[in-house]
C-alpha cells in the first residue's frame, strides 16, 4: 500500500478538479477519509506507542538516579 502525503496530494487533486478532471470532490473525499484514518492510526500506533516504550526506560533510569527523599537538603 503506497504512502500518501495527503496535503500535497489534495492540492494536486484540487488543481486537477479546477482544471476540469473527470473526478470531483466526492471522489476526493472518499480517498481522503482513508488517508485521515490511516494517519491517525499510524500516529497513535507508530509514534505514540514507540515513544511510550522508550519513555518507560528513561523514567526507570531517572528513578534509579534520584535521591530517596527529594526534599532532603543536598550535599
mmCIF file of N, CA and C in Angstrom:
data_model
loop_
_atom_site.group_PDB
_atom_site.id
_atom_site.type_symbol
_atom_site.label_atom_id
_atom_site.label_comp_id
_atom_site.label_asym_id
_atom_site.label_seq_id
_atom_site.Cartn_x
_atom_site.Cartn_y
_atom_site.Cartn_z
ATOM 1 N N UNK A 1 0.848 -1.179 0.000
ATOM 2 C CA UNK A 1 0.000 0.000 0.000
ATOM 3 C C UNK A 1 0.891 1.238 0.000
ATOM 4 N N UNK A 2 0.729 2.117 -0.952
ATOM 5 C CA UNK A 2 1.587 3.291 -1.023
ATOM 6 C C UNK A 2 1.274 4.284 0.101
ATOM 7 N N UNK A 3 2.283 5.007 0.502
ATOM 8 C CA UNK A 3 2.095 6.060 1.495
ATOM 9 C C UNK A 3 1.673 7.339 0.780
ATOM 10 N N UNK A 4 0.723 8.023 1.336
ATOM 11 C CA UNK A 4 0.225 9.249 0.725
ATOM 12 C C UNK A 4 0.605 10.448 1.584
ATOM 13 N N UNK A 5 1.015 11.494 0.925
ATOM 14 C CA UNK A 5 1.178 12.774 1.603
ATOM 15 C C UNK A 5 -0.117 13.528 1.330
ATOM 16 N N UNK A 6 -1.053 13.402 2.241
ATOM 17 C CA UNK A 6 -2.438 13.808 1.986
ATOM 18 C C UNK A 6 -2.593 15.284 1.640
ATOM 19 N N UNK A 7 -1.816 16.153 2.238
ATOM 20 C CA UNK A 7 -1.973 17.586 1.954
ATOM 21 C C UNK A 7 -1.498 17.904 0.542
ATOM 22 N N UNK A 8 -0.314 17.431 0.190
ATOM 23 C CA UNK A 8 0.209 17.684 -1.148
ATOM 24 C C UNK A 8 -0.665 17.034 -2.210
ATOM 25 N N UNK A 9 -1.059 15.805 -1.994
ATOM 26 C CA UNK A 9 -1.934 15.125 -2.954
ATOM 27 C C UNK A 9 -3.274 15.836 -3.073
ATOM 28 N N UNK A 10 -3.806 16.340 -1.970
ATOM 29 C CA UNK A 10 -5.074 17.074 -2.020
ATOM 30 C C UNK A 10 -4.939 18.338 -2.861
ATOM 31 N N UNK A 11 -3.829 19.051 -2.703
ATOM 32 C CA UNK A 11 -3.616 20.250 -3.522
ATOM 33 C C UNK A 11 -3.560 19.900 -4.997
ATOM 34 N N UNK A 12 -2.875 18.806 -5.324
ATOM 35 C CA UNK A 12 -2.818 18.384 -6.725
ATOM 36 C C UNK A 12 -4.196 17.975 -7.239
ATOM 37 N N UNK A 13 -4.960 17.280 -6.409
ATOM 38 C CA UNK A 13 -6.309 16.862 -6.803
ATOM 39 C C UNK A 13 -7.212 18.074 -6.988
ATOM 40 N N UNK A 14 -7.143 19.049 -6.072
ATOM 41 C CA UNK A 14 -7.967 20.253 -6.215
ATOM 42 C C UNK A 14 -7.601 21.008 -7.492
ATOM 43 N N UNK A 15 -6.307 21.067 -7.790
ATOM 44 C CA UNK A 15 -5.880 21.707 -9.043
ATOM 45 C C UNK A 15 -6.427 20.981 -10.253
ATOM 46 N N UNK A 16 -6.417 19.650 -10.198
ATOM 47 C CA UNK A 16 -6.955 18.864 -11.312
ATOM 48 C C UNK A 16 -8.459 19.062 -11.443
ATOM 49 N N UNK A 17 -9.152 19.129 -10.322
ATOM 50 C CA UNK A 17 -10.611 19.361 -10.370
ATOM 51 C C UNK A 17 -10.896 20.719 -11.010
ATOM 52 N N UNK A 18 -10.143 21.744 -10.612
ATOM 53 C CA UNK A 18 -10.342 23.082 -11.180
ATOM 54 C C UNK A 18 -9.994 23.117 -12.673
ATOM 55 N N UNK A 19 -9.064 22.249 -13.091
ATOM 56 C CA UNK A 19 -8.662 22.213 -14.498
ATOM 57 C C UNK A 19 -9.613 21.378 -15.350
ATOM 58 N N UNK A 20 -10.602 20.729 -14.709
ATOM 59 C CA UNK A 20 -11.602 20.004 -15.473
ATOM 60 C C UNK A 20 -11.411 18.496 -15.497
ATOM 61 N N UNK A 21 -10.807 17.938 -14.481
ATOM 62 C CA UNK A 21 -10.620 16.485 -14.410
ATOM 63 C C UNK A 21 -11.977 15.786 -14.346
ATOM 64 N N UNK A 22 -11.979 14.501 -14.691
ATOM 65 C CA UNK A 22 -13.243 13.765 -14.721
ATOM 66 C C UNK A 22 -13.599 13.150 -13.368
ATOM 67 N N UNK A 23 -13.098 13.713 -12.301
ATOM 68 C CA UNK A 23 -13.479 13.318 -10.949
ATOM 69 C C UNK A 23 -13.756 14.585 -10.164
ATOM 70 N N UNK A 24 -14.424 14.430 -9.029
ATOM 71 C CA UNK A 24 -14.824 15.614 -8.280
ATOM 72 C C UNK A 24 -14.496 15.512 -6.805
ATOM 73 N N UNK A 25 -15.115 16.391 -6.067
ATOM 74 C CA UNK A 25 -14.847 16.475 -4.633
ATOM 75 C C UNK A 25 -15.326 15.233 -3.881
ATOM 76 N N UNK A 26 -16.358 14.591 -4.355
ATOM 77 C CA UNK A 26 -16.843 13.381 -3.698
ATOM 78 C C UNK A 26 -15.806 12.256 -3.796
ATOM 79 N N UNK A 27 -15.190 12.102 -4.953
ATOM 80 C CA UNK A 27 -14.125 11.099 -5.094
ATOM 81 C C UNK A 27 -12.930 11.450 -4.208
ATOM 82 N N UNK A 28 -12.609 12.742 -4.128
ATOM 83 C CA UNK A 28 -11.520 13.159 -3.244
ATOM 84 C C UNK A 28 -11.858 12.810 -1.797
ATOM 85 N N UNK A 29 -13.097 13.071 -1.395
ATOM 86 C CA UNK A 29 -13.499 12.781 -0.027
ATOM 87 C C UNK A 29 -13.446 11.287 0.265
ATOM 88 N N UNK A 30 -13.817 10.466 -0.693
ATOM 89 C CA UNK A 30 -13.746 9.014 -0.481
ATOM 90 C C UNK A 30 -12.307 8.548 -0.340
ATOM 91 N N UNK A 31 -11.356 9.217 -0.971
ATOM 92 C CA UNK A 31 -9.928 8.902 -0.801
ATOM 93 C C UNK A 31 -9.398 9.484 0.514
ATOM 94 N N UNK A 32 -9.814 10.710 0.804
ATOM 95 C CA UNK A 32 -9.221 11.416 1.936
ATOM 96 C C UNK A 32 -9.593 10.795 3.270
ATOM 97 N N UNK A 33 -10.792 10.260 3.432
ATOM 98 C CA UNK A 33 -11.162 9.710 4.740
ATOM 99 C C UNK A 33 -10.311 8.506 5.068
ATOM 100 N N UNK A 34 -9.933 7.707 4.051
ATOM 101 C CA UNK A 34 -8.999 6.592 4.309
ATOM 102 C C UNK A 34 -7.641 7.123 4.756
ATOM 103 N N UNK A 35 -7.174 8.143 4.098
ATOM 104 C CA UNK A 35 -5.891 8.744 4.443
ATOM 105 C C UNK A 35 -5.931 9.310 5.856
ATOM 106 N N UNK A 36 -7.012 9.955 6.203
ATOM 107 C CA UNK A 36 -7.159 10.527 7.534
ATOM 108 C C UNK A 36 -7.142 9.445 8.611
ATOM 109 N N UNK A 37 -7.922 8.401 8.415
ATOM 110 C CA UNK A 37 -7.973 7.308 9.397
ATOM 111 C C UNK A 37 -6.612 6.644 9.544
ATOM 112 N N UNK A 38 -5.958 6.345 8.425
ATOM 113 C CA UNK A 38 -4.659 5.669 8.484
ATOM 114 C C UNK A 38 -3.578 6.561 9.097
ATOM 115 N N UNK A 39 -3.663 7.868 8.874
ATOM 116 C CA UNK A 39 -2.708 8.781 9.504
ATOM 117 C C UNK A 39 -2.902 8.829 11.019
ATOM 118 N N UNK A 40 -4.137 8.825 11.467
ATOM 119 C CA UNK A 40 -4.415 8.829 12.905
ATOM 120 C C UNK A 40 -3.935 7.529 13.539
ATOM 121 N N UNK A 41 -4.276 6.411 12.921
ATOM 122 C CA UNK A 41 -3.845 5.113 13.449
ATOM 123 C C UNK A 41 -2.323 5.016 13.449
ATOM 124 N N UNK A 42 -1.714 5.425 12.367
ATOM 125 C CA UNK A 42 -0.255 5.396 12.291
ATOM 126 C C UNK A 42 0.385 6.298 13.330
ATOM 127 N N UNK A 43 -0.182 7.461 13.524
ATOM 128 C CA UNK A 43 0.357 8.373 14.528
ATOM 129 C C UNK A 43 0.241 7.819 15.930
ATOM 130 N N UNK A 44 -0.888 7.206 16.226
ATOM 131 C CA UNK A 44 -1.076 6.648 17.564
ATOM 132 C C UNK A 44 -0.221 5.404 17.785
ATOM 133 N N UNK A 45 -0.231 4.518 16.814
ATOM 134 C CA UNK A 45 0.494 3.263 16.998
ATOM 135 C C UNK A 45 2.003 3.426 16.839
ATOM 136 N N UNK A 46 2.401 4.043 15.761
ATOM 137 C CA UNK A 46 3.834 4.104 15.491
ATOM 138 C C UNK A 46 4.548 5.145 16.347
ATOM 139 N N UNK A 47 4.032 6.343 16.364
ATOM 140 C CA UNK A 47 4.724 7.419 17.071
ATOM 141 C C UNK A 47 4.501 7.334 18.580
ATOM 142 N N UNK A 48 3.259 7.330 19.010
ATOM 143 C CA UNK A 48 2.958 7.366 20.436
ATOM 144 C C UNK A 48 3.402 6.099 21.146
ATOM 145 N N UNK A 49 3.115 4.956 20.565
ATOM 146 C CA UNK A 49 3.493 3.693 21.205
ATOM 147 C C UNK A 49 5.006 3.572 21.327
ATOM 148 N N UNK A 50 5.724 3.933 20.290
ATOM 149 C CA UNK A 50 7.182 3.853 20.353
ATOM 150 C C UNK A 50 7.749 4.830 21.386
ATOM 151 N N UNK A 51 7.175 6.007 21.474
ATOM 152 C CA UNK A 51 7.647 6.973 22.485
ATOM 153 C C UNK A 51 7.341 6.495 23.893
ATOM 154 N N UNK A 52 6.182 5.873 24.077
ATOM 155 C CA UNK A 52 5.853 5.342 25.403
ATOM 156 C C UNK A 52 6.811 4.226 25.797
ATOM 157 N N UNK A 53 7.142 3.368 24.852
ATOM 158 C CA UNK A 53 8.099 2.298 25.143
ATOM 159 C C UNK A 53 9.462 2.865 25.510
ATOM 160 N N UNK A 54 9.904 3.872 24.788
ATOM 161 C CA UNK A 54 11.206 4.488 25.060
ATOM 162 C C UNK A 54 11.174 5.264 26.378
ATOM 163 N N UNK A 55 10.078 5.931 26.646
ATOM 164 C CA UNK A 55 9.964 6.732 27.858
ATOM 165 C C UNK A 55 9.998 5.856 29.100
ATOM 166 N N UNK A 56 9.450 4.665 29.019
ATOM 167 C CA UNK A 56 9.442 3.750 30.160
ATOM 168 C C UNK A 56 10.860 3.513 30.670
ATOM 169 N N UNK A 57 11.787 3.241 29.777
ATOM 170 C CA UNK A 57 13.182 3.027 30.176
ATOM 171 C C UNK A 57 13.805 4.290 30.756
ATOM 172 N N UNK A 58 13.504 5.440 30.172
ATOM 173 C CA UNK A 58 14.055 6.697 30.671
ATOM 174 C C UNK A 58 13.528 7.028 32.065
ATOM 175 N N UNK A 59 12.250 6.775 32.300
ATOM 176 C CA UNK A 59 11.661 7.043 33.610
ATOM 177 C C UNK A 59 12.293 6.122 34.660
ATOM 178 N N UNK A 60 12.446 4.854 34.335
ATOM 179 C CA UNK A 60 13.072 3.924 35.278
ATOM 180 C C UNK A 60 14.504 4.344 35.589
ATOM 181 N N UNK A 61 15.235 4.783 34.587
ATOM 182 C CA UNK A 61 16.617 5.241 34.781
ATOM 183 C C UNK A 61 16.665 6.466 35.684
ATOM 184 N N UNK A 62 15.788 7.422 35.471
ATOM 185 C CA UNK A 62 15.746 8.629 36.301
ATOM 186 C C UNK A 62 15.372 8.297 37.741
ATOM 187 N N UNK A 63 14.460 7.366 37.919
ATOM 188 C CA UNK A 63 14.051 6.987 39.274
ATOM 189 C C UNK A 63 15.206 6.347 40.033
ATOM 190 N N UNK A 64 16.004 5.553 39.341
ATOM 191 C CA UNK A 64 17.158 4.926 39.988
ATOM 192 C C UNK A 64 18.190 5.968 40.397
ATOM 193 N N UNK A 65 18.337 7.032 39.600
ATOM 194 C CA UNK A 65 19.332 8.067 39.870
ATOM 195 C C UNK A 65 18.861 9.093 40.892
ATOM 196 N N UNK A 66 17.567 9.181 41.126
ATOM 197 C CA UNK A 66 17.045 10.213 42.014
ATOM 198 C C UNK A 66 17.244 9.825 43.484
ATOM 199 N N UNK A 67 17.339 10.827 44.359
ATOM 200 C CA UNK A 67 17.505 10.534 45.785
ATOM 201 C C UNK A 67 16.227 9.946 46.388
ATOM 202 N N UNK A 68 16.386 9.238 47.504
ATOM 203 C CA UNK A 68 15.232 8.640 48.176
ATOM 204 C C UNK A 68 14.245 9.710 48.624
ATOM 205 N N UNK A 69 14.774 10.775 49.214
ATOM 206 C CA UNK A 69 13.926 11.864 49.692
ATOM 207 C C UNK A 69 14.267 13.132 48.861
ATOM 208 N N UNK A 70 13.456 13.476 47.897
ATOM 209 C CA UNK A 70 13.782 14.625 47.063
ATOM 210 C C UNK A 70 13.747 15.955 47.812
ATOM 211 N N UNK A 71 13.100 16.000 48.996
ATOM 212 C CA UNK A 71 13.034 17.238 49.756
ATOM 213 C C UNK A 71 14.206 17.402 50.718
ATOM 214 N N UNK A 72 15.014 16.374 50.845
ATOM 215 C CA UNK A 72 16.167 16.446 51.763
ATOM 216 C C UNK A 72 17.203 17.404 51.193
ATOM 217 N N UNK A 73 17.930 18.102 52.074
ATOM 218 C CA UNK A 73 18.975 19.020 51.571
ATOM 219 C C UNK A 73 20.077 18.254 50.856
ATOM 220 N N UNK A 74 20.582 18.835 49.804
ATOM 221 C CA UNK A 74 21.633 18.204 49.012
ATOM 222 C C UNK A 74 22.990 18.560 49.576
ATOM 223 N N UNK A 75 23.922 17.660 49.419
ATOM 224 C CA UNK A 75 25.282 17.900 49.939
ATOM 225 C C UNK A 75 26.157 18.494 48.901
#
